[in-house]
Short mmCIF file of C-alpha atoms in Angstrom, two decimals:
data_model
loop_
_atom_site.label_atom_id
_atom_site.label_comp_id
_atom_site.label_asym_id
_atom_site.label_seq_id
_atom_site.Cartn_x
_atom_site.Cartn_y
_atom_site.Cartn_z
CA UNK N 1 54.19 -50.56 78.46
CA UNK N 2 56.97 -49.27 79.78
CA UNK N 3 56.85 -45.95 81.96
CA UNK N 4 59.74 -44.26 83.65
CA UNK N 5 62.90 -45.56 84.60
CA UNK N 6 64.29 -45.16 88.20
CA UNK N 7 66.37 -41.71 87.92
CA UNK N 8 69.65 -41.97 90.34
CA UNK N 9 70.58 -39.52 92.88
CA UNK N 10 73.30 -36.95 92.58
CA UNK N 11 76.73 -38.40 93.43
CA UNK N 12 78.79 -36.96 96.39
CA UNK N 13 82.38 -35.82 96.08
CA UNK N 14 84.69 -36.93 98.68
CA UNK N 15 84.22 -33.66 100.83
CA UNK N 16 80.40 -34.64 100.86
CA UNK N 17 78.96 -31.76 98.85
CA UNK N 18 76.76 -32.41 95.71
CA UNK N 19 78.47 -32.33 92.33
CA UNK N 20 76.32 -32.05 89.41
CA UNK N 21 79.52 -32.30 87.58
CA UNK N 22 80.32 -35.73 88.91
CA UNK N 23 76.68 -37.13 88.13
CA UNK N 24 75.93 -38.50 85.09
CA UNK N 25 73.86 -36.31 82.70
CA UNK N 26 69.48 -37.25 82.84
CA UNK N 27 68.00 -37.81 79.90
CA UNK N 28 64.48 -38.58 78.84
CA UNK N 29 63.08 -40.81 76.14
CA UNK N 30 59.90 -40.54 74.49
CA UNK N 31 58.86 -42.50 71.83
CA UNK N 32 55.24 -43.60 70.14
CA UNK N 33 56.23 -47.50 70.57
CA UNK N 34 57.39 -49.61 73.46
CA UNK N 35 60.18 -51.32 70.85
CA UNK N 36 61.47 -47.63 69.82
CA UNK N 37 61.75 -46.53 73.51
CA UNK N 38 63.26 -49.85 74.18
CA UNK N 39 65.93 -49.65 71.32
CA UNK N 40 66.92 -45.98 72.48
CA UNK N 41 66.82 -46.25 76.02
CA UNK N 42 69.12 -49.38 75.57
CA UNK N 43 71.60 -47.11 73.23
CA UNK N 44 71.76 -44.35 75.98
CA UNK N 45 71.65 -46.61 79.35
CA UNK N 46 75.90 -47.00 79.09
CA UNK N 47 76.62 -43.15 79.21
CA UNK N 48 73.48 -41.39 80.66
CA UNK N 49 70.88 -41.58 83.31
CA UNK N 50 68.20 -42.45 81.73
CA UNK N 51 64.20 -42.10 81.77
CA UNK N 52 61.59 -43.57 79.28
CA UNK N 53 58.07 -43.07 78.82
CA UNK N 54 55.86 -43.62 76.18
CA UNK N 55 53.83 -40.77 74.30
CA UNK N 56 50.64 -41.99 74.99
CA UNK N 57 51.28 -42.53 78.79
CA UNK N 58 51.10 -39.77 81.48
CA UNK N 59 54.02 -38.10 82.42
CA UNK N 60 55.64 -39.12 85.80
CA UNK N 61 58.66 -37.52 85.71
CA UNK N 62 59.27 -35.10 88.75
CA UNK N 63 63.06 -34.13 87.85
CA UNK N 64 64.31 -31.68 85.00
CA UNK N 65 66.25 -33.53 82.26
CA UNK N 66 69.41 -32.29 80.77
CA UNK N 67 67.94 -33.45 77.35
CA UNK N 68 64.87 -35.03 75.70
CA UNK N 69 65.11 -37.49 73.36
CA UNK N 70 61.90 -37.85 70.90
CA UNK N 71 61.34 -40.53 68.60
CA UNK N 72 57.89 -40.84 66.58
CA UNK N 73 56.00 -40.68 63.72
CA UNK N 74 55.42 -37.21 63.19
CA UNK N 75 52.84 -37.41 60.37
CA UNK N 76 50.59 -39.09 63.14
CA UNK N 77 48.20 -36.68 64.52
CA UNK N 78 48.06 -38.24 67.49
CA UNK N 79 51.72 -38.34 68.39
CA UNK N 80 51.69 -34.50 67.79
CA UNK N 81 49.20 -33.89 69.69
CA UNK N 82 50.84 -35.67 72.59
CA UNK N 83 54.29 -34.08 71.76
CA UNK N 84 52.15 -30.69 72.15
CA UNK N 85 50.74 -31.52 75.32
CA UNK N 86 54.33 -31.90 76.99
CA UNK N 87 55.69 -28.88 75.43
CA UNK N 88 55.82 -27.04 78.70
CA UNK N 89 58.29 -29.74 79.99
CA UNK N 90 59.91 -30.18 77.13
CA UNK N 91 60.90 -26.12 76.94
CA UNK N 92 62.72 -26.62 80.35
CA UNK N 93 65.23 -29.11 78.60
CA UNK N 94 68.57 -27.58 77.43
CA UNK N 95 68.62 -30.20 74.53
CA UNK N 96 65.88 -31.60 72.56
CA UNK N 97 66.58 -33.86 69.66
CA UNK N 98 63.75 -35.37 67.65
CA UNK N 99 64.77 -38.66 65.81
CA UNK N 100 62.48 -38.55 62.42
CA UNK N 101 62.12 -41.58 60.11
CA UNK N 102 61.63 -39.73 57.10
CA UNK N 103 64.32 -37.32 55.75
CA UNK N 104 61.95 -34.82 54.40
CA UNK N 105 61.67 -31.17 54.62
CA UNK N 106 57.92 -31.70 56.13
CA UNK N 107 59.05 -33.83 58.78
CA UNK N 108 62.05 -32.00 60.03
CA UNK N 109 59.93 -28.57 60.12
CA UNK N 110 57.50 -30.37 61.99
CA UNK N 111 60.06 -31.35 64.98
CA UNK N 112 61.40 -27.78 64.48
CA UNK N 113 57.79 -26.52 64.83
CA UNK N 114 57.33 -28.66 67.95
CA UNK N 115 60.21 -27.37 69.56
CA UNK N 116 63.31 -29.27 68.55
CA UNK N 117 66.38 -27.92 68.89
CA UNK N 118 68.02 -30.53 67.02
CA UNK N 119 67.02 -32.94 64.07
CA UNK N 120 68.48 -36.23 63.12
CA UNK N 121 66.54 -37.59 60.56
CA UNK N 122 66.71 -41.44 58.63
CA UNK N 123 68.06 -44.59 60.44
CA UNK N 124 69.69 -44.10 64.37
CA UNK N 125 72.89 -43.18 64.25
CA UNK N 126 74.39 -43.84 67.59
CA UNK N 127 77.45 -42.15 66.95
CA UNK N 128 75.96 -38.71 65.96
CA UNK N 129 73.31 -39.22 68.74
CA UNK N 130 75.91 -39.42 71.50
CA UNK N 131 77.63 -36.65 70.05
CA UNK N 132 74.62 -34.28 70.10
CA UNK N 133 73.89 -35.34 73.46
CA UNK N 134 77.63 -34.50 74.75
CA UNK N 135 77.86 -31.43 76.90
CA UNK N 136 80.21 -28.99 74.96
CA UNK N 137 82.57 -27.13 76.91
CA UNK N 138 81.64 -23.17 76.38
CA UNK N 139 84.41 -21.06 74.97
CA UNK N 140 85.40 -18.99 77.76
CA UNK N 141 85.61 -15.82 75.78
CA UNK N 142 81.67 -16.04 74.68
CA UNK N 143 80.63 -16.22 78.62
CA UNK N 144 77.74 -17.55 80.14
CA UNK N 145 74.97 -18.87 77.68
CA UNK N 146 72.02 -16.67 77.08
CA UNK N 147 68.46 -17.85 76.61
CA UNK N 148 67.68 -19.82 73.46
CA UNK N 149 64.59 -17.80 72.82
CA UNK N 150 65.83 -15.68 69.53
CA UNK N 151 67.16 -19.31 68.42
CA UNK N 152 64.07 -20.98 68.66
CA UNK N 153 61.56 -18.66 67.43
CA UNK N 154 64.12 -17.90 64.19
CA UNK N 155 64.10 -22.04 63.82
CA UNK N 156 60.51 -22.37 63.62
CA UNK N 157 60.19 -19.28 61.61
CA UNK N 158 62.96 -21.29 59.15
CA UNK N 159 60.55 -24.76 59.60
CA UNK N 160 56.94 -22.73 58.74
CA UNK N 161 58.70 -21.43 55.38
CA UNK N 162 60.14 -24.48 54.24
CA UNK N 163 56.66 -26.29 54.90
CA UNK N 164 54.91 -23.55 53.00
CA UNK N 165 57.14 -23.99 50.01
CA UNK N 166 56.54 -27.68 50.22
CA UNK N 167 53.17 -27.94 50.99
CA UNK N 168 51.93 -24.73 49.06
CA UNK N 169 50.81 -23.11 52.07
CA UNK N 170 50.43 -19.60 52.87
CA UNK N 171 53.48 -17.74 53.83
CA UNK N 172 54.05 -16.08 57.55
CA UNK N 173 56.28 -12.86 56.46
CA UNK N 174 55.26 -11.43 59.86
CA UNK N 175 56.77 -14.23 61.76
CA UNK N 176 59.82 -14.66 59.49
CA UNK N 177 60.49 -10.65 60.11
CA UNK N 178 59.76 -11.18 63.75
CA UNK N 179 62.44 -13.93 64.06
CA UNK N 180 64.82 -11.60 62.60
CA UNK N 181 64.25 -8.76 64.71
CA UNK N 182 64.66 -11.00 67.79
CA UNK N 183 68.38 -12.86 66.04
CA UNK N 184 68.76 -8.51 65.88
CA UNK N 185 68.18 -7.54 69.05
CA UNK N 186 69.96 -10.69 70.54
CA UNK N 187 72.94 -9.68 68.51
CA UNK N 188 73.14 -6.21 69.82
CA UNK N 189 73.04 -7.13 73.55
CA UNK N 190 75.16 -10.45 73.17
CA UNK N 191 77.31 -9.91 70.32
CA UNK N 192 78.10 -12.26 67.66
CA UNK N 193 80.40 -15.01 68.80
CA UNK N 194 77.61 -16.02 71.67
CA UNK N 195 75.05 -16.27 68.86
CA UNK N 196 77.32 -18.65 66.65
CA UNK N 197 78.03 -20.53 69.33
CA UNK N 198 74.57 -21.04 70.53
CA UNK N 199 73.43 -21.88 66.97
CA UNK N 200 76.31 -24.60 66.49
CA UNK N 201 75.03 -26.04 69.77
CA UNK N 202 71.64 -26.72 68.54
CA UNK N 203 71.05 -27.19 65.12
CA UNK N 204 73.11 -28.58 62.05
CA UNK N 205 72.26 -28.53 58.33
CA UNK N 206 70.29 -25.89 56.18
CA UNK N 207 68.71 -24.33 59.37
CA UNK N 208 72.12 -23.96 61.07
CA UNK N 209 73.17 -22.04 57.64
CA UNK N 210 70.16 -19.79 57.47
CA UNK N 211 70.35 -19.03 61.25
CA UNK N 212 74.22 -18.44 60.95
CA UNK N 213 73.90 -16.28 57.56
CA UNK N 214 71.25 -14.15 59.51
CA UNK N 215 73.31 -13.31 62.19
CA UNK N 216 76.40 -12.68 60.28
CA UNK N 217 74.51 -10.63 58.10
CA UNK N 218 72.92 -8.58 60.76
CA UNK N 219 76.21 -7.90 62.75
CA UNK N 220 77.66 -6.78 59.36
CA UNK N 221 75.04 -4.18 59.07
CA UNK N 222 75.02 -3.47 62.45
CA UNK N 223 79.19 -2.65 61.94
CA UNK N 224 78.35 -0.42 59.03
CA UNK N 225 75.90 1.91 60.75
CA UNK N 226 73.31 1.02 58.62
CA UNK N 227 69.82 2.46 59.29
CA UNK N 228 66.69 0.83 60.84
CA UNK N 229 65.01 0.04 57.93
CA UNK N 230 67.82 -1.15 55.96
CA UNK N 231 68.78 -3.52 58.97
CA UNK N 232 65.23 -5.14 58.68
CA UNK N 233 65.47 -5.57 54.93
CA UNK N 234 69.12 -7.15 55.27
CA UNK N 235 67.62 -9.82 57.91
CA UNK N 236 64.37 -10.32 55.94
CA UNK N 237 66.52 -11.13 53.05
CA UNK N 238 69.10 -13.30 55.33
CA UNK N 239 66.09 -15.35 56.38
CA UNK N 240 64.45 -15.75 53.35
CA UNK N 241 67.51 -16.11 50.94
CA UNK N 242 67.61 -20.13 51.05
CA UNK N 243 63.98 -20.66 51.13
CA UNK N 244 64.30 -22.53 47.68
CA UNK N 245 66.33 -25.37 49.03
CA UNK N 246 62.66 -26.61 50.69
CA UNK N 247 62.50 -27.81 47.04
CA UNK N 248 65.79 -29.75 47.00
CA UNK N 249 66.23 -33.41 48.46
CA UNK N 250 67.72 -33.26 52.19
CA UNK N 251 70.18 -36.20 51.06
CA UNK N 252 71.65 -33.90 48.38
CA UNK N 253 71.81 -30.76 50.91
CA UNK N 254 73.26 -32.52 54.02
CA UNK N 255 75.90 -34.69 51.61
CA UNK N 256 79.11 -35.43 53.03
CA UNK N 257 81.81 -34.37 50.61
CA UNK N 258 81.43 -32.67 47.22
CA UNK N 259 78.29 -32.99 45.23
CA UNK N 260 78.37 -34.34 41.48
CA UNK N 261 77.56 -32.17 38.60
CA UNK N 262 73.98 -33.21 38.43
CA UNK N 263 73.43 -32.57 42.33
CA UNK N 264 75.34 -29.34 41.90
CA UNK N 265 73.33 -28.29 39.26
CA UNK N 266 70.55 -29.00 41.08
CA UNK N 267 71.44 -26.92 44.39
CA UNK N 268 72.18 -24.11 41.94
CA UNK N 269 68.41 -23.96 41.21
CA UNK N 270 67.53 -22.60 44.62
CA UNK N 271 68.01 -19.10 44.15
CA UNK N 272 65.32 -19.37 41.25
CA UNK N 273 63.08 -21.44 43.17
CA UNK N 274 63.17 -19.16 46.08
CA UNK N 275 62.26 -16.05 43.92
CA UNK N 276 59.67 -17.58 42.24
CA UNK N 277 57.78 -18.77 45.52
CA UNK N 278 58.30 -15.03 46.88
CA UNK N 279 57.36 -13.09 44.17
CA UNK N 280 53.63 -13.78 44.23
CA UNK N 281 53.53 -12.27 47.91
CA UNK N 282 52.88 -8.46 48.02
CA UNK N 283 54.60 -8.15 51.04
CA UNK N 284 57.93 -9.31 49.85
CA UNK N 285 59.44 -6.24 48.46
CA UNK N 286 61.58 -5.93 45.05
CA UNK N 287 65.15 -5.83 47.51
CA UNK N 288 64.47 -8.59 49.24
CA UNK N 289 63.27 -10.82 46.22
CA UNK N 290 66.58 -9.26 44.55
CA UNK N 291 68.93 -10.35 47.30
CA UNK N 292 67.15 -14.17 47.23
CA UNK N 293 67.66 -14.52 43.56
CA UNK N 294 71.54 -13.08 43.26
CA UNK N 295 73.12 -13.86 46.47
CA UNK N 296 75.61 -16.23 44.80
CA UNK N 297 76.39 -13.63 42.00
CA UNK N 298 79.88 -12.12 41.85
CA UNK N 299 81.12 -9.06 40.74
CA UNK N 300 83.62 -10.75 37.87
CA UNK N 301 80.30 -12.24 36.19
CA UNK N 302 81.10 -15.32 37.23
CA UNK N 303 78.38 -16.37 39.91
CA UNK N 304 74.71 -17.77 39.34
CA UNK N 305 71.81 -17.67 37.88
CA UNK N 306 71.83 -14.85 35.84
CA UNK N 307 75.87 -13.86 35.68
CA UNK N 308 75.19 -10.38 37.43
CA UNK N 309 78.39 -8.06 37.22
CA UNK N 310 79.37 -4.83 38.69
CA UNK N 311 76.95 -2.33 39.28
CA UNK N 312 74.22 -4.67 38.52
CA UNK N 313 74.66 -6.42 41.85
CA UNK N 314 73.09 -4.14 44.74
CA UNK N 315 74.29 -3.05 48.08
CA UNK N 316 72.33 -5.62 50.14
CA UNK N 317 73.62 -8.76 47.91
CA UNK N 318 76.59 -7.76 48.19
CA UNK N 319 76.67 -7.54 51.80
CA UNK N 320 74.57 -10.66 52.16
CA UNK N 321 77.12 -12.65 49.74
CA UNK N 322 79.61 -12.20 51.91
CA UNK N 323 77.82 -13.09 55.01
CA UNK N 324 76.66 -16.36 53.22
CA UNK N 325 80.06 -17.47 51.78
CA UNK N 326 81.36 -16.79 55.61
CA UNK N 327 78.76 -18.77 57.34
CA UNK N 328 78.94 -21.86 55.17
CA UNK N 329 82.94 -21.55 55.69
CA UNK N 330 82.61 -22.07 60.07
CA UNK N 331 79.25 -23.60 60.11
CA UNK N 332 79.49 -27.02 62.44
CA UNK N 333 79.11 -30.38 60.22
CA UNK N 334 79.28 -33.92 62.06
CA UNK N 335 81.64 -34.91 59.44
CA UNK N 336 84.17 -32.08 59.14
CA UNK N 337 85.79 -29.99 61.82
CA UNK N 338 84.51 -26.40 62.09
CA UNK N 339 86.89 -23.99 60.14
CA UNK N 340 88.41 -21.22 62.32
CA UNK N 341 87.07 -17.89 61.55
CA UNK N 342 90.33 -15.83 60.60
CA UNK N 343 91.02 -19.06 58.37
CA UNK N 344 87.45 -18.22 56.65
CA UNK N 345 88.38 -14.59 56.62
CA UNK N 346 91.54 -15.45 54.59
CA UNK N 347 89.26 -17.29 51.87
CA UNK N 348 87.09 -14.18 51.64
CA UNK N 349 90.09 -11.96 51.22
CA UNK N 350 91.55 -14.54 48.08
CA UNK N 351 88.36 -13.97 46.41
CA UNK N 352 89.89 -11.24 44.65
CA UNK N 353 87.12 -9.64 41.73
CA UNK N 354 84.50 -11.61 42.87
CA UNK N 355 83.60 -9.52 46.17
CA UNK N 356 83.76 -5.88 47.25
CA UNK N 357 87.01 -5.49 48.15
CA UNK N 358 86.16 -2.44 50.67
CA UNK N 359 83.17 -4.68 52.16
CA UNK N 360 85.63 -7.84 52.74
CA UNK N 361 87.91 -5.03 54.64
CA UNK N 362 84.90 -3.85 56.66
CA UNK N 363 84.20 -7.26 57.67
CA UNK N 364 87.46 -7.94 59.00
CA UNK N 365 86.44 -7.07 62.47
CA UNK N 366 83.07 -9.05 62.07
CA UNK N 367 84.87 -11.83 60.70
CA UNK N 368 87.39 -12.03 63.56
CA UNK N 369 86.59 -10.28 67.21
CA UNK N 370 82.91 -9.53 67.04
#
């Protein structure tokens, strides 16, 4: 059995001062078998200082790692228990990357519930893993990174709701609403730009999209001066808006490039699927149900699933639709560059007749400078 490898000390500069920047980043690898552990460590050792431990071994780590990489079967109760036992140590790492073997909503939701900041499903992709571990430079305009509690709380809430849909379990409405409240508090204190940067640093795919939409919708609501009750309805609707995607295979949701007509038709079932799942919960208001079902409707009637038009589309839906489109345009995908916010706003401005012109105009400050 392979236990912790040796950890090199910090590198000294010529002036004798210890330099955190000059030493290689320290990554801790955890796996449920020696073969998996050896494979991941061998992959990372050329670029990082690595310590590897099996999940069933007692932790001997004395140094806080920059990142933790976990490769384990999350359908195994013993593995889940072992990861939970290490939760205090995991929480100290900036990045917690789970490599899950099954590309399923349940496996990914389980990883986020265990504290993942990023989940990479399916066969190990060396390029993606190394890119995920790269230490990103923070944009100067954003300032120092803030604690990621709100991001982790929200990601866990999204994981919980996806699991509820997939397994038919009870939905934690209060937990989802509380996560939205924490995002609102975070954005009120630190601004939208900091939220977008943090989310894109830690999450990909559907989870990233839901977190971005919620943040953008909240900041848009704050800029419009909506009251507390309306803001709560807005962020709750944003958190739930894509819950129907839990019934769509991840291979389609995360597919690089364009979807074929059959795949597109399947994706377009998600508003109704989400609505049908939520409508049985008496604590989900009609306004939120309406937003979940109709956030892809356009004023000219060209949207889906009900081809609503004009006054049939309420204010929360109109705001959420703008936030949804903008977030989709600026989200980070490993297979394409992130679109600049100014370009994304230009696209919104070009959707004449589909979006409310006055709202798009009001959205400019949110899109470009907040």
